[in-house]
Coordinates of C-alpha atoms and ligand atoms in Angstrom, one line a residue:
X1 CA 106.5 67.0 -172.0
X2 CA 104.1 69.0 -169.4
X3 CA 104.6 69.1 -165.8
X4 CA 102.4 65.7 -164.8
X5 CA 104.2 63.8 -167.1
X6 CA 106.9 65.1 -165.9
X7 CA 106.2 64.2 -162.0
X8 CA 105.1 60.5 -163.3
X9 CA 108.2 59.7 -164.8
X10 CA 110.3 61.1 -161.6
X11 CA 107.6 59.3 -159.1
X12 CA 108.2 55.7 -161.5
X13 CA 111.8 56.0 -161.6
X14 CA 112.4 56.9 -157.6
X15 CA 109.8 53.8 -157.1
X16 CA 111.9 51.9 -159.1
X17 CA 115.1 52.5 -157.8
X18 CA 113.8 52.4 -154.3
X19 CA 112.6 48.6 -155.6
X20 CA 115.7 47.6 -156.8
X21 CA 117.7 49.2 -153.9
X22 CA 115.1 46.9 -151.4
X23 CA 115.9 43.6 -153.6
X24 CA 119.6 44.8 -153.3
X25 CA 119.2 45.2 -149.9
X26 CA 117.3 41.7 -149.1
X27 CA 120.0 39.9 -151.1
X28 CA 122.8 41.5 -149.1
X29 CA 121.1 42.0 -145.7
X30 CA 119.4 38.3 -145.6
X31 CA 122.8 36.9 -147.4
X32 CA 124.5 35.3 -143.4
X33 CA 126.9 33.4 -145.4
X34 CA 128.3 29.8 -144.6
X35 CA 127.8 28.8 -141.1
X36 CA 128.9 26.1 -138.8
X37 CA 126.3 24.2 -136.5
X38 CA 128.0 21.6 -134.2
X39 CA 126.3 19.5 -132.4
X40 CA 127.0 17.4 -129.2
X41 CA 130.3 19.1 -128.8
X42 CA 131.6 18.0 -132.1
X43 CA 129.9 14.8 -132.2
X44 CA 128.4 16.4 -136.3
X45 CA 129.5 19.3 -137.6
X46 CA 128.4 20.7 -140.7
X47 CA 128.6 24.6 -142.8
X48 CA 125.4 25.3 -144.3
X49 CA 123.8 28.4 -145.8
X50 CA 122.4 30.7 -143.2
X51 CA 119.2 32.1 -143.0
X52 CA 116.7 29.4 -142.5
X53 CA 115.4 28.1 -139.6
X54 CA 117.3 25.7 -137.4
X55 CA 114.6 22.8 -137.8
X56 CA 114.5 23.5 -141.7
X57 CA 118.5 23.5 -141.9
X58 CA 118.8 20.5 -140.0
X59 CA 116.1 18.6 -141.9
X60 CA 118.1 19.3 -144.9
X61 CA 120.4 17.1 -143.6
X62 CA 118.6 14.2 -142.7
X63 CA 118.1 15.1 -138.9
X64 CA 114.7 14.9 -137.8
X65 CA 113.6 16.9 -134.8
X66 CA 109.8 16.6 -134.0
X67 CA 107.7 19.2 -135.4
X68 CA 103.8 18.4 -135.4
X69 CA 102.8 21.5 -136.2
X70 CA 105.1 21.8 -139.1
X71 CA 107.3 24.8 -138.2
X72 CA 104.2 26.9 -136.7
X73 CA 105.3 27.3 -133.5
X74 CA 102.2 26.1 -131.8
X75 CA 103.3 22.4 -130.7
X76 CA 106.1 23.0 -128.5
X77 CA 107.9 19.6 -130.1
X78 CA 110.7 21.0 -131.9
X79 CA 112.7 22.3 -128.5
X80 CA 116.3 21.9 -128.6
X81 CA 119.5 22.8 -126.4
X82 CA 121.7 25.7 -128.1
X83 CA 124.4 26.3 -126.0
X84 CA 126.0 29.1 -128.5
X85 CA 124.8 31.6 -131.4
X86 CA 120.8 31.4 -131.0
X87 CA 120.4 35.3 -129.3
X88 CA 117.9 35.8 -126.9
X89 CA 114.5 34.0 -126.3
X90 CA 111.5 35.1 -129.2
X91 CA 108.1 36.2 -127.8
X92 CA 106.9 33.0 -130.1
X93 CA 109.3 30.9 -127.9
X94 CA 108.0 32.3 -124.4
X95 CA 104.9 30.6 -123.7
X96 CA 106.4 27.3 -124.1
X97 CA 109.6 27.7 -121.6
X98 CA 109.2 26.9 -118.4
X99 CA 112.0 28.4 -116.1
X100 CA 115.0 25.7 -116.0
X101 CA 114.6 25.3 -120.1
X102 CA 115.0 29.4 -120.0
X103 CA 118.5 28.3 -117.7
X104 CA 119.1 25.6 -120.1
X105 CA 118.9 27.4 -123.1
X106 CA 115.9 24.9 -124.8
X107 CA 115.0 27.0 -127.7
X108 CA 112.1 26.2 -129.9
X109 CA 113.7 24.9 -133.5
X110 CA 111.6 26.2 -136.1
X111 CA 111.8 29.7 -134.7
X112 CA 115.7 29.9 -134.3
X113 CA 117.0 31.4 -137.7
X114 CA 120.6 30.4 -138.4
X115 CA 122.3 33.7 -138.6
X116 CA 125.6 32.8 -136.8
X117 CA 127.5 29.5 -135.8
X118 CA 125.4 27.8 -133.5
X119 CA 126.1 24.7 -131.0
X120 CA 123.5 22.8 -129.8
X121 CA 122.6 19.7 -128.2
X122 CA 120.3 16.7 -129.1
X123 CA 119.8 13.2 -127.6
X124 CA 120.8 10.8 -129.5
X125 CA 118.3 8.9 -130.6
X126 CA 117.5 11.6 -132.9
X127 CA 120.5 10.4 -135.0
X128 CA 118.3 7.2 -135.4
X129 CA 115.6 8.9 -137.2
X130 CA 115.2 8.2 -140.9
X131 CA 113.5 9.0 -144.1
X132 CA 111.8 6.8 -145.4
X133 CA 110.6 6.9 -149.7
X134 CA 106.9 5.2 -149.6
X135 CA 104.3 3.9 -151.8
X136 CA 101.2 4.8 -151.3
X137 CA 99.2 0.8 -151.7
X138 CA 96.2 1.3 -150.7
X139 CA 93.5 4.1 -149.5
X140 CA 90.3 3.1 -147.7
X141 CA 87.5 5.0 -147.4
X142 CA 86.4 4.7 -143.9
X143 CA 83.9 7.6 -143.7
X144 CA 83.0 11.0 -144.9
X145 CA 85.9 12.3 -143.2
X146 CA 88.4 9.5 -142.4
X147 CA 90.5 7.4 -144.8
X148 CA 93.3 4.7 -144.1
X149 CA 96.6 4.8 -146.2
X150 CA 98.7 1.7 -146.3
X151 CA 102.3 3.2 -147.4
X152 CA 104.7 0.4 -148.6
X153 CA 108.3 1.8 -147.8
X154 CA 110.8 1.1 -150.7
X155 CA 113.8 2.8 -149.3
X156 CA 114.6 1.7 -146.6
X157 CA 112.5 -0.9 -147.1
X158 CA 111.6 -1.6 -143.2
X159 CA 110.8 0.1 -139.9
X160 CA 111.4 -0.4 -136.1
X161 CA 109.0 1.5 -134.1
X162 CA 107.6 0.9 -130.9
X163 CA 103.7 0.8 -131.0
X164 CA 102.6 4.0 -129.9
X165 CA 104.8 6.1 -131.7
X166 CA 104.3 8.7 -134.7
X167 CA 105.6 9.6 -137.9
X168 CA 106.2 12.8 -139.7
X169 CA 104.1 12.6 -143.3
X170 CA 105.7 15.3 -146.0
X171 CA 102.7 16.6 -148.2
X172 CA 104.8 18.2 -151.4
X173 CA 103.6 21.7 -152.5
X174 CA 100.2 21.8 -154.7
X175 CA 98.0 23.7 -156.2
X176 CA 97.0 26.6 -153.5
X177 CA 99.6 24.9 -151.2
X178 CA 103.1 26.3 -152.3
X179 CA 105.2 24.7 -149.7
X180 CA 105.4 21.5 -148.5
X181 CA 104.7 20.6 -145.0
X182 CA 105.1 18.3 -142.4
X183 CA 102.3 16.6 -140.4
X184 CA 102.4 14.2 -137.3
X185 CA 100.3 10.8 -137.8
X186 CA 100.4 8.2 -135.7
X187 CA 101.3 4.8 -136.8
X188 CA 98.2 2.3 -136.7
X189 CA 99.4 -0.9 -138.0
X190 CA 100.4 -4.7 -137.2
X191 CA 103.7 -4.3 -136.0
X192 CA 104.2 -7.3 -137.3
X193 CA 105.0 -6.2 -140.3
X194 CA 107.8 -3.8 -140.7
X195 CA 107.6 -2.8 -144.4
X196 CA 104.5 -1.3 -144.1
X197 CA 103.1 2.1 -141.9
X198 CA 99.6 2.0 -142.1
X199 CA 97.6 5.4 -140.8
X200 CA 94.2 6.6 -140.3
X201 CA 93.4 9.9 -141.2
X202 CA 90.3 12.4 -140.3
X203 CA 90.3 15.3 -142.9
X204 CA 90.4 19.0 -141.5
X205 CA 88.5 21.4 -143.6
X206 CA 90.8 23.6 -145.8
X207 CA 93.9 21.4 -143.6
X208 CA 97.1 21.8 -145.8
X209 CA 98.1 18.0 -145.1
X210 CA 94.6 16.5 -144.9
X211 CA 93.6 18.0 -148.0
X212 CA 96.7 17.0 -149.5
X213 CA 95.6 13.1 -148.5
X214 CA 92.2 13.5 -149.5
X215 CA 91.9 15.2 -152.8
X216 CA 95.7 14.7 -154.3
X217 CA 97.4 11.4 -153.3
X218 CA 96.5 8.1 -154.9
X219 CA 97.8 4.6 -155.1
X220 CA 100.7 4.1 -156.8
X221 CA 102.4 7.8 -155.5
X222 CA 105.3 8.0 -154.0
X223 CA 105.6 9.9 -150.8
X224 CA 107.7 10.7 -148.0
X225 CA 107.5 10.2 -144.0
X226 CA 110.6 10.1 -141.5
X227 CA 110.4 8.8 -137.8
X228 CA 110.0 7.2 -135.7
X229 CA 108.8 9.6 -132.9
X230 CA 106.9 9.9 -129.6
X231 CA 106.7 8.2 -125.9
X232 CA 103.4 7.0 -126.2
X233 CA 103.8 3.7 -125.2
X234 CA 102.4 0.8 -123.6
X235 CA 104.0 0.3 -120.2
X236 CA 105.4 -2.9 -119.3
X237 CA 103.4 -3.8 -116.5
X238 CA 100.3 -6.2 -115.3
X239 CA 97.7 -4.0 -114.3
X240 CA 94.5 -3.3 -116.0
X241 CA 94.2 -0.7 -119.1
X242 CA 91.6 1.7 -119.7
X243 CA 92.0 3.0 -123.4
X244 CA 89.7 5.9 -124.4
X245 CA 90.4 7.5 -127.9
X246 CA 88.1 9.8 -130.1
X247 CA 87.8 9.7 -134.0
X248 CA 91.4 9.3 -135.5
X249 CA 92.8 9.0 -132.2
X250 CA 92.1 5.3 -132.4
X251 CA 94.9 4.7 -134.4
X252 CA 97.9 4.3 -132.1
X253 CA 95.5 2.4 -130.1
X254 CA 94.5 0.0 -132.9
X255 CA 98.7 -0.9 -133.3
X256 CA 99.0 -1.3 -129.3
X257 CA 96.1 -4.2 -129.7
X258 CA 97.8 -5.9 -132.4
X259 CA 101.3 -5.8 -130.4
X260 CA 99.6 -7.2 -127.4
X261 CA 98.0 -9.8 -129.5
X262 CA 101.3 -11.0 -131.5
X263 CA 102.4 -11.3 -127.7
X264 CA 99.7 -13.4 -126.3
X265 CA 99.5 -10.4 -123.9
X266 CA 96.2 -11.5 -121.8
X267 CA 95.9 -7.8 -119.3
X268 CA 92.6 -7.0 -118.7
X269 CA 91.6 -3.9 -121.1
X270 CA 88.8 -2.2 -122.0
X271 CA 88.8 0.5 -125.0
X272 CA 86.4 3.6 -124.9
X273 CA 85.7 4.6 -128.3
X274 CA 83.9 8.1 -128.9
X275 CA 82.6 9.4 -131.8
X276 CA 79.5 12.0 -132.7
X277 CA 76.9 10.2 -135.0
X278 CA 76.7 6.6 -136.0
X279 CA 78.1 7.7 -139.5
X280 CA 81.7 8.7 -137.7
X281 CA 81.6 4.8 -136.6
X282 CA 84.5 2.8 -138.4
X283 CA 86.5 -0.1 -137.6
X284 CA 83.7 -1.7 -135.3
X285 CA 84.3 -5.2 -137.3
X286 CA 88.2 -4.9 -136.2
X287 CA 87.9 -4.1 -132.3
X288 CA 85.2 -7.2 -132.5
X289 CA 87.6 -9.4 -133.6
X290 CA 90.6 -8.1 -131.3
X291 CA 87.3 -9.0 -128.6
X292 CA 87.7 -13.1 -129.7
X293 CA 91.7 -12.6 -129.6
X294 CA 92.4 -10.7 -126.3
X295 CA 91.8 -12.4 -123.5
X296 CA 90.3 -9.9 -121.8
X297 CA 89.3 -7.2 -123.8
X298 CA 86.2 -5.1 -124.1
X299 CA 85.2 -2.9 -126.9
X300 CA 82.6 0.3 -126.1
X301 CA 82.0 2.7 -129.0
X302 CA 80.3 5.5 -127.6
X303 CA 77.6 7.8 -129.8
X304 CA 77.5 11.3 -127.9
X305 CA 74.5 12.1 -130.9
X306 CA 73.3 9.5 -132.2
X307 CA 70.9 10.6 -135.2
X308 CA 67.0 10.2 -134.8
X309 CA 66.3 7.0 -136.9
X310 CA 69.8 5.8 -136.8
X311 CA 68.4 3.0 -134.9
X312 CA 71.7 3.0 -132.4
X313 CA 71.2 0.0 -129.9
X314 CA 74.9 0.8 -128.1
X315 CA 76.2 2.6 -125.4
X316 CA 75.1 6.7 -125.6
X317 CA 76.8 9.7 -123.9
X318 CA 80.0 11.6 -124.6
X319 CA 82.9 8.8 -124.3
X320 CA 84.5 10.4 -121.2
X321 CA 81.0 10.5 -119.4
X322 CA 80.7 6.5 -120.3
X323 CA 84.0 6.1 -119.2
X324 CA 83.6 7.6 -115.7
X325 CA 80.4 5.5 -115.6
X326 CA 82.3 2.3 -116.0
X327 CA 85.2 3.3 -113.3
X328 CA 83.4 4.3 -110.8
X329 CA 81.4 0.3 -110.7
X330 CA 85.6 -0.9 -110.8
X331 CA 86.5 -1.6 -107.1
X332 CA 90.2 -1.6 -108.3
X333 CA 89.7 1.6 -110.6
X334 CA 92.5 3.7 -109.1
X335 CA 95.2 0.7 -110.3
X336 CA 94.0 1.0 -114.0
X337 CA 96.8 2.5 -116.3
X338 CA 95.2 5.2 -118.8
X339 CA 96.0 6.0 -122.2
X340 CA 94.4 8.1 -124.2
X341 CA 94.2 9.7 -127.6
X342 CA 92.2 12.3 -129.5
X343 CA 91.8 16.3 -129.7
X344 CA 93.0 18.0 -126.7
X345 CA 89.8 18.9 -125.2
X346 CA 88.5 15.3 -125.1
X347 CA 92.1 14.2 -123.4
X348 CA 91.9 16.9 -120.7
X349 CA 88.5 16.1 -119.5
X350 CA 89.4 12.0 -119.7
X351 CA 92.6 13.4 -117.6
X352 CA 89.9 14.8 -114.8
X353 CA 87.7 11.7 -114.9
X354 CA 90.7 9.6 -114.5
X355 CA 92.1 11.3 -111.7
X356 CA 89.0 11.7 -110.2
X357 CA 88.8 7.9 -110.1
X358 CA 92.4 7.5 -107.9
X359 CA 94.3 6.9 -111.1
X360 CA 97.5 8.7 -110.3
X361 CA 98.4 11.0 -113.4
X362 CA 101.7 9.5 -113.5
X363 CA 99.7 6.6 -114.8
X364 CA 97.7 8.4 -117.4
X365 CA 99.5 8.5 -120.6
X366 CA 98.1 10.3 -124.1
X367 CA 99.2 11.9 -127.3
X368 CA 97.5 15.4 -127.7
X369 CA 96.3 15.9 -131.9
X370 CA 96.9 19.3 -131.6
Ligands
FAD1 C1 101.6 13.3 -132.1 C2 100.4 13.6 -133.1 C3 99.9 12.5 -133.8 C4 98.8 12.7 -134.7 N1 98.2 11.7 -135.3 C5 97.2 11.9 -136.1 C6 96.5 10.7 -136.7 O1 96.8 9.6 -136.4 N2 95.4 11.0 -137.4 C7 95.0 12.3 -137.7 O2 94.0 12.4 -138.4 N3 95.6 13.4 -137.2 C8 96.7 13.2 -136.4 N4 97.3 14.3 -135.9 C9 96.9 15.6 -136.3 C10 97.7 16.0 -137.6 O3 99.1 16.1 -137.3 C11 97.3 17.3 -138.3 O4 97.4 18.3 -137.3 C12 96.0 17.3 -138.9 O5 95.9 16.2 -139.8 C13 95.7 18.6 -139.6 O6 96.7 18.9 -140.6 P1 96.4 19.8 -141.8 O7 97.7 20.2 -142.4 O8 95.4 19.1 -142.7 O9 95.7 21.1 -141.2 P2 96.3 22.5 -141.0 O10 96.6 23.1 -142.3 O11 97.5 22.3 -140.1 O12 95.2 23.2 -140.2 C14 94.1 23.9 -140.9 C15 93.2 24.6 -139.8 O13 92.6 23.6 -139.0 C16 92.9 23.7 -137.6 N5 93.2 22.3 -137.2 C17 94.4 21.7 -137.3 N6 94.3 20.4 -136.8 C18 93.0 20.3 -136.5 C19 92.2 19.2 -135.9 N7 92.8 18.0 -135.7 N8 90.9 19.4 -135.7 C20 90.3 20.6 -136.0 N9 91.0 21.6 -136.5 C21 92.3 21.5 -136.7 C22 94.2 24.5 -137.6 O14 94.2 25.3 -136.4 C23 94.0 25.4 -138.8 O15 93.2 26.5 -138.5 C24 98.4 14.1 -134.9 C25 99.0 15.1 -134.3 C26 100.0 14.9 -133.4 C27 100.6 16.1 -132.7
FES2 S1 107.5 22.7 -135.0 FE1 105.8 23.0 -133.7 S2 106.5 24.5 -132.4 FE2 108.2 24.2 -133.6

């Protein structure tokens, strides 16, 4: 055997042991072991197998901590209490904690790891949270880019939310997607009826989720969501509503008007619609008809570009411009109640023209699609 062979064979076999020694290594480093989580001092208690994160581990069993981003770290809605067993505060978790959550020990969920026993805390009406096994009944095409999927639950079959509120949709692993994930939608139907959760859906280029929606589901499939979530809700009060929503954002919107339909609710309310182009333009029949049931309702779709030759006879301008235009002719503008939904860009600058208007910010309610 001459020398490079010889060098080869030494250089292969140190790789390899130094391969095996690393999967060794993983197995026994990454290996934490049975662990205890308690929560609510003692209220649950549970031993699972360390080394996942804490949202992931208490997912497994069946309790549901917010998570829009899906375990990202980027929505700040998985934060938690732990008391015990967490170690210090990630750089991932420090742009999120504000100084008495740092005192508190809030901790974001998906970027504790469970090494060691942990205590923690959780309101309650976590516990109520649920999984739900869905149908998928029906998809309608909308536009290019949105879609509505009626979801039929089968077990449980029914669901209390408030209108408002959000679910958590689980897109399963597919091809070029190897894990599944969790997205937040917010619920857009009649909350009439309880057995089924309608959403509306814009798809994000190359989105995990979206594409997931778009190009895999179809009728017939069964998915799963769990929820309820969120505080976006319609106040109990008398005063007048200004609703402004962009895109997808009308959907929690849309399930607000049919609540205060089913309740003969007769507040005066008018809904800003934006969108880009006439072709972004959908449910326009729907608001129409909430028009002849509400009271007092008024619809506005705004087209911030409307194409040449689209023949657009409505209302132009970018929907927070429109909606400033309309609040400053209100003598009583500054005792509207806003709420708002859509990207976070459009909800910040309908936040300024709000304020700017006298309505106080503790008035101004929104869920951010971020
Ligand atoms: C409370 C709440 C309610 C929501 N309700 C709805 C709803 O009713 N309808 C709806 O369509 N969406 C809604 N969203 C947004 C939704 O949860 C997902 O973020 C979105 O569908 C994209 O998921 P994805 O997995 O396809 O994309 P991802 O794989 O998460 O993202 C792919 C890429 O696109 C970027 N990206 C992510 N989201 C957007 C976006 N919205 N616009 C532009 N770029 C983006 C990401 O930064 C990433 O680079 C809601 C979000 C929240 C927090
Ligand atoms: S799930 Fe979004 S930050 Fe943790």
């Amino acid at each position: 055997m001459g020398t490079t062979a010889v060098a080869i064979f030494i250089i292969s076999g140190v790789g390899a042991f130094l391969a095996t020694l690393l999967v060794f290594a993983e197995r026994v480093i990454t290996n934490y072991g049975d662990i205890e989580i308690d929560i609510n001092s003692g209220e649950k208690k549970f031993t699972v197998k360390g080394g996942g994160s804490l949202l992931e581990t208490l997912n497994a069993q069946k309790i549901f901590i917010p998570s829009a981003c899906g375990g990202r770290g980027t929505c700040a809605y998985c934060k938690v209490r732990v008391t015990e067993g967490a170690g210090s505060l990630l750089p991932t978790e420090e742009p999120y904690m504000n100084a008495q959550e740092r005192a508190e020990g809030i901790r974001l969920s998906c970027q504790v790891k469970v090494r060691n026993a942990l205590k923690i805390q959780i309101p309650e009406s976590l516990f109520a949270i649920k999984e739900y096994v869905c149908v998928c009944e029906k998809i309608t095409d909308y536009t290019y880019d949105m879609k509505q999927f009626n979801l039929k639950l089968v077990d449980p079959p029914t669901i209390k939310y408030t209108p408002g509120q959000y679910i958590q949709f689980l897109a399963p692993a597919y091809e070029g997607s190897p894990e599944e994930v969790y997205r937040a939608y917010s619920i857009s139907s009649d909350p009439a009826d309880k057995s089924t959760i309608e959403l509306i859906v814009r798809r994000v280029p190359d989105g995990i989720c979206t594409t997931y929606l778009f190009d895999h589901l179809k009728e017939g499939d069964r998915v799963k969501i769990n929820g309820p979530y969120g505080q976006f809700l319609l106040r109990d009060t008398s005063v007048p509503i200004i609703f402004i929503a962009g895109g997808s954002g009308v959907a929690p919107i849309k399930c607000m008007l049919h609540e205060m339909k089913n309740a003969g609710n007769t507040r005066k309310a008018i809904f800003f619609f934006g969108v880009r182009t006439t072709k972004d333009l959908f449910l326009i029949d729907e608001m129409k008809n909430f028009e002849k049931e509400l009271a007092h309702f008024t619809f506005v779709p705004a087209v911030s570009q409307p194409e040449e030759g689209s023949n657009w006879q409505g209302v132009t301008g970018r929907v927070t411009n429109v909606a400033e235009d309309y609040l400053k002719k209100q003598s009583d503008a500054k005792e509207y109640e806003g709420y708002l939904c859509g990207s976070p860009g459009m909800i910040d600058s309908s936040i300024r023209v709000l304020t700017a208007c006298g309505i106080p910010e503790e008035k101004i309610y929104y869920d951010k699609f971020s």
